Coordinates of N, CA and C in Angstrom, one line a residue:
Chain A
X1 N -29.3 -46.5 -356.2 CA -28.7 -45.3 -355.7 C -28.1 -45.6 -354.3
X2 N -27.1 -44.7 -354.0 CA -26.5 -44.9 -352.7 C -27.2 -44.2 -351.6
X3 N -27.3 -44.9 -350.4 CA -27.9 -44.3 -349.2 C -27.0 -44.6 -348.1
X4 N -27.2 -43.7 -347.1 CA -26.4 -43.8 -345.8 C -27.3 -43.8 -344.6
X5 N -27.2 -44.7 -343.7 CA -28.0 -44.7 -342.6 C -27.2 -44.6 -341.3
X6 N -27.8 -43.9 -340.4 CA -27.1 -43.6 -339.1 C -28.1 -43.9 -338.0
X7 N -27.7 -44.5 -336.9 CA -28.6 -44.7 -335.7 C -27.8 -45.0 -334.5
X8 N -28.4 -44.7 -333.3 CA -29.7 -44.0 -333.2 C -29.7 -42.6 -333.6
X9 N -30.9 -42.0 -333.8 CA -31.0 -40.6 -334.1 C -30.7 -39.7 -332.9
X10 N -31.2 -40.2 -331.8 CA -31.1 -39.4 -330.5 C -30.7 -40.4 -329.4
X11 N -29.8 -39.9 -328.5 CA -29.3 -40.8 -327.5 C -29.0 -39.9 -326.3
X12 N -29.5 -40.3 -325.1 CA -29.2 -39.6 -323.8 C -28.5 -40.6 -322.9
X13 N -27.3 -40.3 -322.5 CA -26.5 -41.3 -321.7 C -25.9 -40.7 -320.5
X14 N -25.7 -41.4 -319.4 CA -25.1 -40.8 -318.3 C -23.6 -40.9 -318.5
X15 N -22.9 -39.9 -317.7 CA -21.4 -39.9 -317.7 C -20.9 -41.3 -317.3
X16 N -19.9 -41.8 -317.9 CA -19.3 -43.1 -317.6 C -19.9 -44.3 -318.3
X17 N -21.0 -44.1 -319.0 CA -21.6 -45.2 -319.7 C -20.9 -45.4 -321.1
X18 N -21.1 -46.5 -321.7 CA -20.5 -46.8 -323.0 C -21.4 -46.2 -324.1
X19 N -20.8 -46.1 -325.3 CA -21.5 -45.6 -326.5 C -21.2 -46.4 -327.7
X20 N -22.2 -46.6 -328.5 CA -22.0 -47.2 -329.9 C -23.0 -46.5 -330.8
X21 N -22.4 -45.8 -331.8 CA -23.2 -45.2 -332.9 C -22.8 -46.0 -334.2
X22 N -23.8 -46.3 -335.0 CA -23.6 -47.1 -336.1 C -23.9 -46.4 -337.4
X23 N -23.2 -46.7 -338.5 CA -23.4 -46.1 -339.8 C -23.2 -47.1 -340.8
X24 N -24.1 -47.2 -341.8 CA -24.0 -48.2 -342.8 C -24.3 -47.4 -344.2
X25 N -23.7 -47.9 -345.2 CA -23.8 -47.3 -346.5 C -24.3 -48.4 -347.5
X26 N -25.3 -48.1 -348.3 CA -25.8 -49.1 -349.3 C -25.6 -48.5 -350.7
X27 N -25.4 -49.4 -351.6 CA -25.4 -49.1 -353.0 C -24.0 -48.7 -353.6
X28 N -23.0 -48.9 -352.8 CA -21.6 -48.6 -353.3 C -20.7 -49.6 -352.5
X29 N -19.5 -49.7 -353.1 CA -18.5 -50.6 -352.5 C -17.2 -49.8 -352.3
X30 N -16.4 -50.2 -351.3 CA -15.1 -49.6 -351.0 C -15.2 -48.1 -350.8
X31 N -16.2 -47.7 -350.0 CA -16.3 -46.2 -349.8 C -15.3 -45.8 -348.8
X32 N -14.8 -44.5 -348.9 CA -14.2 -43.8 -347.7 C -15.3 -43.5 -346.7
X33 N -15.1 -43.7 -345.4 CA -16.0 -43.4 -344.4 C -15.5 -42.5 -343.4
X34 N -16.4 -41.6 -342.9 CA -15.9 -40.5 -342.0 C -16.9 -40.4 -340.8
X35 N -16.3 -40.0 -339.6 CA -17.1 -39.6 -338.5 C -16.7 -38.1 -338.1
X36 N -17.7 -37.3 -338.1 CA -17.6 -35.9 -337.8 C -18.3 -35.6 -336.5
X37 N -17.9 -34.6 -335.7 CA -18.7 -34.1 -334.6 C -18.9 -32.6 -334.8
X38 N -20.2 -32.3 -334.5 CA -20.5 -30.8 -334.6 C -21.0 -30.4 -333.2
X39 N -20.3 -29.5 -332.6 CA -20.6 -29.0 -331.3 C -21.4 -27.7 -331.4
X40 N -22.4 -27.5 -330.6 CA -23.1 -26.2 -330.5 C -23.6 -25.8 -331.9
X41 N -24.0 -26.8 -332.8 CA -24.6 -26.4 -334.1 C -23.7 -25.7 -335.0
X42 N -22.4 -25.8 -334.8 CA -21.5 -25.0 -335.7 C -20.5 -25.9 -336.4
X43 N -19.3 -25.6 -336.2 CA -18.2 -26.2 -337.0 C -18.1 -27.7 -336.9
X44 N -17.6 -28.3 -337.9 CA -17.4 -29.7 -338.0 C -16.0 -30.1 -337.7
X45 N -15.8 -31.0 -336.8 CA -14.6 -31.6 -336.5 C -14.5 -33.0 -337.0
X46 N -13.5 -33.3 -337.8 CA -13.3 -34.6 -338.3 C -12.7 -35.5 -337.2
X47 N -13.3 -36.6 -336.8 CA -12.9 -37.5 -335.7 C -12.1 -38.6 -336.3
X48 N -12.6 -39.4 -337.2 CA -12.0 -40.5 -337.8 C -12.3 -40.7 -339.3
X49 N -11.5 -41.3 -340.0 CA -11.8 -41.7 -341.4 C -11.2 -43.1 -341.7
X50 N -11.8 -43.7 -342.6 CA -11.4 -45.1 -342.9 C -11.4 -45.3 -344.5
X51 N -10.3 -45.8 -345.0 CA -10.2 -46.1 -346.4 C -10.5 -47.6 -346.8
X52 N -10.7 -48.4 -345.7 CA -11.0 -49.8 -345.9 C -11.2 -50.5 -344.6
X53 N -11.6 -51.8 -344.8 CA -11.9 -52.6 -343.6 C -10.7 -52.7 -342.7
X54 N -11.0 -52.3 -341.4 CA -9.9 -52.4 -340.4 C -8.9 -51.3 -340.4
X55 N -9.1 -50.3 -341.4 CA -8.1 -49.2 -341.5 C -8.8 -47.9 -341.0
X56 N -8.3 -47.5 -339.8 CA -8.9 -46.3 -339.2 C -7.8 -45.3 -339.0
X57 N -8.1 -44.0 -339.3 CA -7.2 -42.9 -339.0 C -7.9 -42.0 -338.1
X58 N -7.2 -41.6 -337.0 CA -7.7 -40.7 -336.0 C -7.2 -39.3 -336.2
X59 N -8.1 -38.3 -336.3 CA -7.6 -36.9 -336.5 C -7.3 -36.2 -335.2
X60 N -8.0 -36.6 -334.2 CA -7.9 -35.9 -332.9 C -7.9 -36.9 -331.7
X61 N -6.9 -36.8 -330.9 CA -6.9 -37.7 -329.7 C -8.1 -37.4 -328.8
X62 N -8.8 -38.4 -328.4 CA -10.0 -38.2 -327.7 C -10.5 -39.5 -326.9
X63 N -11.6 -39.4 -326.3 CA -12.2 -40.4 -325.6 C -13.0 -41.4 -326.5
X64 N -12.9 -41.3 -327.8 CA -13.7 -42.1 -328.7 C -12.8 -43.0 -329.5
X65 N -13.4 -44.0 -330.1 CA -12.7 -44.9 -331.0 C -13.7 -45.2 -332.1
X66 N -13.1 -45.8 -333.2 CA -13.9 -46.1 -334.4 C -13.5 -47.5 -334.9
X67 N -14.4 -48.2 -335.5 CA -14.0 -49.5 -336.1 C -14.8 -49.6 -337.4
X68 N -14.2 -50.5 -338.3 CA -14.9 -50.7 -339.6 C -14.8 -52.3 -339.8
X69 N -15.8 -53.0 -339.2 CA -15.8 -54.4 -339.3 C -16.2 -54.9 -340.7
X70 N -16.9 -54.2 -341.4 CA -17.3 -54.6 -342.8 C -17.1 -53.4 -343.7
X71 N -17.1 -53.7 -345.0 CA -16.8 -52.7 -346.0 C -17.7 -51.4 -345.9
X72 N -19.0 -51.7 -345.6 CA -19.9 -50.5 -345.6 C -20.5 -50.2 -344.2
X73 N -19.7 -50.6 -343.2 CA -20.2 -50.4 -341.8 C -19.1 -49.6 -341.0
X74 N -19.5 -48.6 -340.3 CA -18.5 -47.7 -339.6 C -19.2 -47.5 -338.2
X75 N -18.5 -47.8 -337.2 CA -19.0 -47.7 -335.8 C -18.2 -46.8 -335.0
X76 N -18.8 -45.9 -334.2 CA -18.1 -45.0 -333.3 C -18.4 -45.4 -331.9
X77 N -17.4 -45.5 -331.1 CA -17.6 -46.1 -329.7 C -16.9 -45.3 -328.7
X78 N -17.3 -45.5 -327.5 CA -16.6 -45.0 -326.3 C -16.8 -46.1 -325.2
X79 N -15.8 -46.3 -324.3 CA -16.0 -47.1 -323.2 C -16.7 -46.4 -322.0
X80 N -16.3 -45.1 -321.8 CA -16.8 -44.3 -320.8 C -17.0 -42.9 -321.3
X81 N -18.3 -42.5 -321.4 CA -18.6 -41.1 -321.9 C -18.2 -40.0 -320.9
X82 N -17.8 -38.9 -321.5 CA -17.6 -37.7 -320.7 C -18.7 -36.7 -321.1
X83 N -18.9 -35.6 -320.2 CA -19.8 -34.6 -320.6 C -19.5 -33.9 -321.9
X84 N -18.1 -33.8 -322.1 CA -17.7 -33.1 -323.3 C -17.9 -33.9 -324.6
X85 N -18.4 -35.1 -324.5 CA -18.7 -35.9 -325.7 C -20.0 -35.6 -326.3
X86 N -20.8 -34.8 -325.6 CA -22.1 -34.4 -326.1 C -22.0 -33.6 -327.4
X87 N -22.9 -33.9 -328.4 CA -22.8 -33.2 -329.6 C -23.6 -33.9 -330.7
X88 N -23.5 -33.4 -331.9 CA -24.2 -34.0 -333.0 C -23.1 -34.7 -333.9
X89 N -23.3 -36.0 -334.0 CA -22.3 -36.8 -334.7 C -22.8 -37.2 -336.1
X90 N -22.0 -37.0 -337.0 CA -22.3 -37.1 -338.5 C -21.4 -38.2 -339.1
X91 N -22.0 -39.1 -339.8 CA -21.3 -40.1 -340.6 C -21.3 -39.6 -342.0
X92 N -20.3 -39.9 -342.8 CA -20.3 -39.5 -344.2 C -19.5 -40.5 -345.0
X93 N -19.8 -40.6 -346.3 CA -19.0 -41.4 -347.2 C -18.6 -40.7 -348.5
X94 N -17.6 -41.1 -349.1 CA -17.2 -40.6 -350.4 C -16.6 -41.7 -351.2
X95 N -16.5 -41.5 -352.5 CA -15.7 -42.4 -353.3 C -14.3 -42.4 -353.1
X96 N -13.5 -43.3 -353.6 CA -12.1 -43.4 -353.3 C -11.3 -42.5 -354.2
X97 N -10.1 -42.1 -353.8 CA -9.0 -41.7 -354.6 C -9.3 -40.4 -355.4
X98 N -10.1 -39.5 -355.0 CA -10.3 -38.3 -355.7 C -10.7 -37.2 -354.7
X99 N -9.9 -36.2 -354.7 CA -10.2 -35.0 -353.8 C -11.4 -34.3 -354.2
X100 N -11.9 -34.6 -355.5 CA -13.1 -33.8 -356.0 C -14.4 -34.6 -355.6
X101 N -14.2 -35.8 -355.0 CA -15.4 -36.5 -354.6 C -16.2 -35.7 -353.5
X102 N -17.6 -35.8 -353.7 CA -18.4 -35.2 -352.7 C -18.6 -36.1 -351.5
X103 N -18.7 -35.5 -350.4 CA -19.1 -36.2 -349.1 C -20.6 -36.2 -349.1
X104 N -21.1 -37.4 -348.8 CA -22.6 -37.6 -348.6 C -22.8 -37.9 -347.1
X105 N -23.6 -37.1 -346.4 CA -23.7 -37.3 -345.0 C -25.0 -38.0 -344.6
X106 N -24.9 -38.7 -343.5 CA -26.1 -39.3 -342.9 C -26.9 -38.2 -342.1
X107 N -28.0 -38.6 -341.6 CA -28.9 -37.6 -340.9 C -28.5 -37.1 -339.5
X108 N -27.5 -37.8 -339.0 CA -26.8 -37.4 -337.7 C -27.4 -38.2 -336.5
X109 N -26.6 -38.2 -335.5 CA -27.0 -38.8 -334.2 C -26.7 -37.7 -333.1
X110 N -27.8 -37.3 -332.4 CA -27.5 -36.3 -331.4 C -27.4 -37.0 -330.0
X111 N -26.2 -36.8 -329.4 CA -25.8 -37.4 -328.1 C -25.8 -36.4 -327.1
X112 N -26.5 -36.6 -326.0 CA -26.5 -35.8 -324.8 C -26.0 -36.6 -323.6
X113 N -24.9 -36.2 -323.1 CA -24.3 -36.9 -321.9 C -24.6 -36.1 -320.7
X114 N -25.3 -36.7 -319.7 CA -25.7 -36.1 -318.5 C -24.9 -36.4 -317.2
Chain B
X1 N -0.6 -26.0 -344.7 CA -1.9 -26.3 -344.1 C -3.0 -25.7 -344.9
X2 N -4.2 -26.3 -344.9 CA -5.4 -25.7 -345.6 C -6.4 -25.2 -344.6
X3 N -7.0 -24.1 -345.0 CA -8.0 -23.5 -344.1 C -9.1 -22.8 -344.9
X4 N -10.2 -22.6 -344.2 CA -11.4 -21.9 -344.8 C -11.9 -20.9 -343.8
X5 N -12.2 -19.7 -344.2 CA -12.8 -18.7 -343.4 C -14.1 -18.3 -343.9
X6 N -15.1 -18.3 -343.0 CA -16.4 -17.7 -343.3 C -16.5 -16.6 -342.3
X7 N -16.3 -15.4 -342.8 CA -16.2 -14.2 -341.9 C -17.5 -13.8 -341.2
X8 N -18.6 -14.3 -341.7 CA -19.9 -13.8 -341.1 C -20.6 -15.0 -340.4
X9 N -20.8 -14.9 -339.1 CA -21.6 -15.9 -338.4 C -23.0 -16.0 -338.8
X10 N -23.5 -14.8 -339.2 CA -25.0 -14.6 -339.4 C -25.2 -13.6 -340.6
X11 N -26.1 -14.0 -341.5 CA -26.4 -13.2 -342.6 C -27.9 -13.1 -342.7
X12 N -28.5 -11.9 -342.7 CA -29.9 -11.8 -342.8 C -30.2 -11.0 -344.1
X13 N -31.3 -11.5 -344.8 CA -31.6 -10.9 -346.0 C -33.1 -11.0 -346.2
X14 N -33.7 -10.0 -346.9 CA -35.2 -10.0 -347.1 C -35.5 -10.9 -348.2
X15 N -36.7 -11.6 -348.1 CA -37.1 -12.5 -349.2 C -37.2 -11.7 -350.5
X16 N -36.7 -12.3 -351.6 CA -36.7 -11.7 -352.9 C -35.5 -10.9 -353.2
X17 N -34.7 -10.6 -352.2 CA -33.4 -9.9 -352.4 C -32.3 -10.9 -352.7
X18 N -31.2 -10.4 -353.4 CA -30.1 -11.3 -353.6 C -29.3 -11.6 -352.3
X19 N -28.7 -12.8 -352.2 CA -27.9 -13.1 -351.0 C -26.6 -13.5 -351.5
X20 N -25.6 -13.2 -350.5 CA -24.2 -13.6 -350.7 C -23.7 -14.1 -349.4
X21 N -23.1 -15.3 -349.4 CA -22.5 -15.9 -348.2 C -21.0 -16.1 -348.5
X22 N -20.1 -15.4 -347.8 CA -18.7 -15.3 -348.1 C -17.9 -16.4 -347.6
X23 N -16.8 -16.7 -348.4 CA -15.9 -17.8 -348.1 C -14.5 -17.4 -348.7
X24 N -13.5 -17.5 -347.9 CA -12.2 -17.4 -348.4 C -11.4 -18.6 -348.0
X25 N -10.3 -19.0 -348.7 CA -9.6 -20.3 -348.4 C -8.1 -20.1 -348.6
X26 N -7.4 -21.0 -348.0 CA -6.0 -21.1 -348.1 C -5.6 -22.6 -348.3
X27 N -4.9 -22.9 -349.4 CA -4.6 -24.3 -349.7 C -3.3 -24.3 -350.6
X28 N -2.6 -25.4 -350.5 CA -1.5 -25.6 -351.4 C -2.0 -26.2 -352.7
X29 N -1.5 -25.7 -353.8 CA -1.9 -26.2 -355.1 C -3.3 -25.7 -355.5
X30 N -3.9 -26.3 -356.5 CA -5.2 -25.9 -357.0 C -6.3 -26.4 -356.0
X31 N -7.3 -25.6 -355.7 CA -8.3 -26.0 -354.8 C -9.4 -26.7 -355.3
X32 N -10.0 -27.6 -354.6 CA -11.3 -28.2 -354.8 C -12.2 -27.5 -353.8
X33 N -13.2 -26.9 -354.2 CA -14.1 -26.0 -353.3 C -15.5 -26.5 -353.3
X34 N -16.1 -26.5 -352.1 CA -17.5 -27.1 -352.0 C -18.3 -26.1 -351.1
X35 N -19.7 -26.2 -351.4 CA -20.6 -25.6 -350.5 C -21.6 -26.6 -350.1
X36 N -21.9 -26.7 -348.7 CA -22.9 -27.6 -348.2 C -23.9 -26.7 -347.4
X37 N -25.2 -27.3 -347.3 CA -26.2 -26.6 -346.5 C -26.7 -27.6 -345.5
X38 N -27.0 -27.1 -344.3 CA -27.5 -27.9 -343.2 C -28.8 -27.3 -342.6
X39 N -29.9 -28.1 -342.7 CA -31.1 -27.6 -342.0 C -31.1 -28.2 -340.6
X40 N -31.9 -27.6 -339.7 CA -31.9 -28.0 -338.3 C -32.0 -29.5 -338.0
X41 N -31.0 -30.0 -337.2 CA -31.1 -31.4 -336.8 C -31.0 -32.4 -338.0
X42 N -30.3 -32.0 -339.0 CA -30.1 -32.8 -340.2 C -28.6 -32.8 -340.6
X43 N -28.3 -33.8 -341.4 CA -26.9 -33.9 -342.0 C -26.7 -32.8 -343.0
X44 N -25.5 -32.6 -343.4 CA -25.2 -31.7 -344.5 C -25.6 -32.2 -345.8
X45 N -26.0 -31.3 -346.7 CA -26.4 -31.6 -348.1 C -25.5 -30.8 -349.0
X46 N -25.0 -31.5 -350.0 CA -24.1 -30.9 -351.0 C -24.9 -29.9 -351.9
X47 N -24.3 -28.7 -352.1 CA -24.9 -27.7 -353.0 C -24.2 -27.7 -354.3
X48 N -22.9 -27.5 -354.3 CA -22.1 -27.3 -355.5 C -20.7 -27.4 -355.2
X49 N -19.9 -27.6 -356.3 CA -18.4 -27.7 -356.2 C -17.7 -27.0 -357.3
X50 N -16.5 -26.5 -357.1 CA -15.6 -26.1 -358.1 C -14.4 -27.0 -358.2
X51 N -14.2 -27.5 -359.4 CA -13.0 -28.3 -359.5 C -12.0 -27.7 -360.5
X52 N -12.5 -27.3 -361.7 CA -11.7 -26.6 -362.7 C -12.8 -26.0 -363.7
X53 N -12.3 -25.2 -364.6 CA -13.1 -24.7 -365.7 C -13.7 -23.3 -365.3
X54 N -15.0 -23.1 -365.7 CA -15.7 -21.9 -365.5 C -15.6 -21.4 -364.0
X55 N -15.4 -20.1 -363.8 CA -15.3 -19.6 -362.5 C -16.7 -19.6 -361.8
X56 N -17.8 -19.5 -362.6 CA -19.1 -19.5 -362.0 C -19.7 -20.9 -362.0
X57 N -20.0 -21.4 -360.9 CA -20.5 -22.7 -360.8 C -22.0 -22.6 -360.4
X58 N -22.8 -23.4 -361.0 CA -24.2 -23.4 -360.7 C -24.5 -24.7 -360.0
X59 N -25.4 -24.6 -358.9 CA -25.7 -25.8 -358.2 C -27.2 -26.0 -357.9
X60 N -27.5 -26.6 -356.8 CA -28.9 -27.0 -356.5 C -29.7 -25.8 -356.0
X61 N -31.0 -25.8 -356.1 CA -31.9 -24.8 -355.6 C -31.7 -23.4 -356.0
X62 N -31.0 -23.2 -357.2 CA -30.8 -21.9 -357.7 C -29.6 -21.2 -357.2
X63 N -28.8 -21.9 -356.4 CA -27.5 -21.3 -355.9 C -26.4 -21.4 -356.9
X64 N -25.5 -20.4 -356.8 CA -24.3 -20.4 -357.6 C -23.1 -19.9 -356.8
X65 N -21.9 -20.1 -357.2 CA -20.8 -19.6 -356.5 C -19.7 -19.2 -357.5
X66 N -19.0 -18.2 -357.2 CA -18.0 -17.6 -358.0 C -16.6 -17.9 -357.5
X67 N -15.8 -18.6 -358.2 CA -14.4 -18.8 -357.8 C -13.5 -17.7 -358.3
X68 N -12.8 -17.1 -357.3 CA -11.9 -16.0 -357.6 C -10.5 -16.3 -357.1
X69 N -9.6 -16.7 -358.1 CA -8.3 -17.2 -357.7 C -7.4 -16.1 -357.0
X70 N -7.5 -14.9 -357.6 CA -6.6 -13.9 -357.1 C -7.1 -13.4 -355.7
X71 N -8.3 -13.5 -355.3 CA -8.8 -13.2 -354.0 C -9.0 -14.4 -353.1
X72 N -8.7 -15.5 -353.7 CA -8.9 -16.8 -352.9 C -10.2 -16.9 -352.3
X73 N -11.3 -16.6 -353.0 CA -12.6 -16.6 -352.5 C -13.5 -17.5 -353.3
X74 N -14.6 -17.9 -352.7 CA -15.6 -18.8 -353.3 C -16.9 -18.5 -352.7
X75 N -17.5 -17.3 -353.0 CA -18.7 -16.8 -352.3 C -19.9 -17.5 -352.9
X76 N -20.8 -17.8 -352.1 CA -22.1 -18.4 -352.5 C -23.1 -17.3 -352.8
X77 N -23.9 -17.4 -353.9 CA -24.9 -16.4 -354.2 C -26.2 -17.0 -354.7
X78 N -27.2 -16.2 -354.6 CA -28.5 -16.5 -355.1 C -29.2 -15.3 -355.5
X79 N -29.7 -15.1 -356.7 CA -30.3 -13.9 -357.1 C -31.5 -13.4 -356.3
X80 N -32.3 -14.4 -355.9 CA -33.6 -14.0 -355.2 C -33.8 -15.0 -354.1
X81 N -33.7 -14.6 -352.8 CA -33.7 -15.5 -351.7 C -35.1 -15.8 -351.3
X82 N -35.3 -17.1 -350.8 CA -36.5 -17.6 -350.4 C -36.4 -17.9 -348.8
X83 N -37.6 -17.8 -348.2 CA -37.6 -18.1 -346.7 C -37.0 -19.5 -346.5
X84 N -37.4 -20.4 -347.4 CA -36.9 -21.8 -347.2 C -35.4 -21.9 -347.4
X85 N -34.7 -20.9 -347.9 CA -33.3 -20.9 -347.9 C -32.6 -20.8 -346.6
X86 N -33.4 -20.4 -345.6 CA -32.8 -20.2 -344.2 C -32.2 -21.5 -343.7
X87 N -30.9 -21.5 -343.4 CA -30.2 -22.7 -343.0 C -28.8 -22.3 -342.6
X88 N -28.0 -23.3 -342.3 CA -26.6 -23.1 -342.0 C -25.8 -23.5 -343.2
X89 N -24.9 -22.7 -343.6 CA -24.1 -23.0 -344.8 C -22.6 -23.1 -344.5
X90 N -22.1 -24.1 -345.1 CA -20.7 -24.5 -344.9 C -19.9 -24.4 -346.2
X91 N -18.8 -23.8 -346.2 CA -17.8 -23.8 -347.3 C -16.7 -24.8 -346.9
X92 N -16.1 -25.5 -347.9 CA -15.1 -26.5 -347.6 C -14.1 -26.5 -348.7
X93 N -12.9 -26.9 -348.4 CA -11.8 -26.9 -349.3 C -10.9 -28.1 -349.2
X94 N -10.2 -28.5 -350.3 CA -9.2 -29.5 -350.2 C -8.2 -29.2 -351.4
X95 N -7.0 -29.3 -351.1 CA -6.0 -29.1 -352.2 C -5.9 -30.2 -353.1
X96 N -5.8 -30.0 -354.4 CA -5.9 -31.0 -355.4 C -4.7 -32.0 -355.3
X97 N -3.6 -31.5 -354.8 CA -2.4 -32.4 -354.7 C -2.2 -32.9 -353.3
X98 N -3.2 -32.7 -352.4 CA -3.1 -33.0 -351.0 C -3.7 -34.3 -350.6
X99 N -3.1 -35.0 -349.7 CA -3.7 -36.1 -349.1 C -4.6 -35.8 -347.9
X100 N -4.7 -34.5 -347.6 CA -5.5 -34.2 -346.4 C -7.0 -34.3 -346.7
X101 N -7.7 -34.4 -345.6 CA -9.2 -34.5 -345.7 C -9.8 -33.1 -346.0
X102 N -11.0 -33.1 -346.3 CA -11.8 -31.8 -346.5 C -11.7 -31.0 -345.3
X103 N -11.5 -29.7 -345.4 CA -11.5 -28.8 -344.3 C -12.7 -27.9 -344.5
X104 N -13.6 -27.8 -343.4 CA -14.8 -27.0 -343.4 C -14.6 -25.7 -342.7
X105 N -15.3 -24.7 -343.2 CA -15.4 -23.4 -342.5 C -16.3 -23.6 -341.2
X106 N -16.5 -22.5 -340.5 CA -17.2 -22.6 -339.2 C -18.7 -22.4 -339.5
X107 N -19.1 -22.1 -340.7 CA -20.5 -22.0 -341.0 C -21.1 -20.6 -340.9
X108 N -22.1 -20.3 -341.7 CA -22.8 -19.0 -341.7 C -24.3 -19.3 -341.6
X109 N -24.9 -18.8 -340.7 CA -26.4 -19.0 -340.5 C -27.1 -17.9 -341.4
X110 N -27.8 -18.4 -342.4 CA -28.5 -17.5 -343.3 C -30.0 -17.5 -342.8
X111 N -30.5 -16.3 -342.6 CA -31.9 -16.1 -342.3 C -32.5 -15.2 -343.3
X112 N -33.6 -15.7 -344.0 CA -34.3 -15.0 -345.0 C -35.6 -14.5 -344.3
X113 N -35.8 -13.2 -344.3 CA -36.9 -12.7 -343.6 C -38.1 -12.4 -344.6
X114 N -39.3 -12.8 -344.2 CA -40.5 -12.7 -345.1 C -40.9 -11.2 -345.3

């Protein structure tokens, strides 16, 4: 069966420090991968998605970047964090080439920038 | 452009009573519609989806949703609410002919009172 892992689960970082959140998927190949941010426990904002190694699409210009160095690995990064980067970050995966595919989410990473 | 509206930020219902969480959508072409649930500090979990066929879709944990094309709605329902159903519920949509990613509503907090 497929599983998705996200870490760290909780992170407290000072303003201006770097960030790296990692997401890996097991039990599938060639997944679509996604990073979402959820602010204030509410709506989801799609940040990045990837349909393959090295292929990253950005939905919103921001202080963050994403990379996909391996088929089942998706990394969210920042060189210098801002206070506004605080939030709950969710990684998700889906199968390719079908709008009917369900998104499967990781457990999330809560980032607090002080 | 595709969009989802969840008109109620908060829904309160007594345990044992029926519950409804409302969702309306706007999309080009035929819609793919989804409901997800989120428990505190967790990722989203898939509940059910409508792709085609019967307008009444049954999903996990006794939930069901009714697709109404003329009203562009996809309301989530359960005949008898449990306290454990208390959570944040998200409706999401994607057009069948669209290359756009899934669009989520802003979420509805359901509280089931004992």
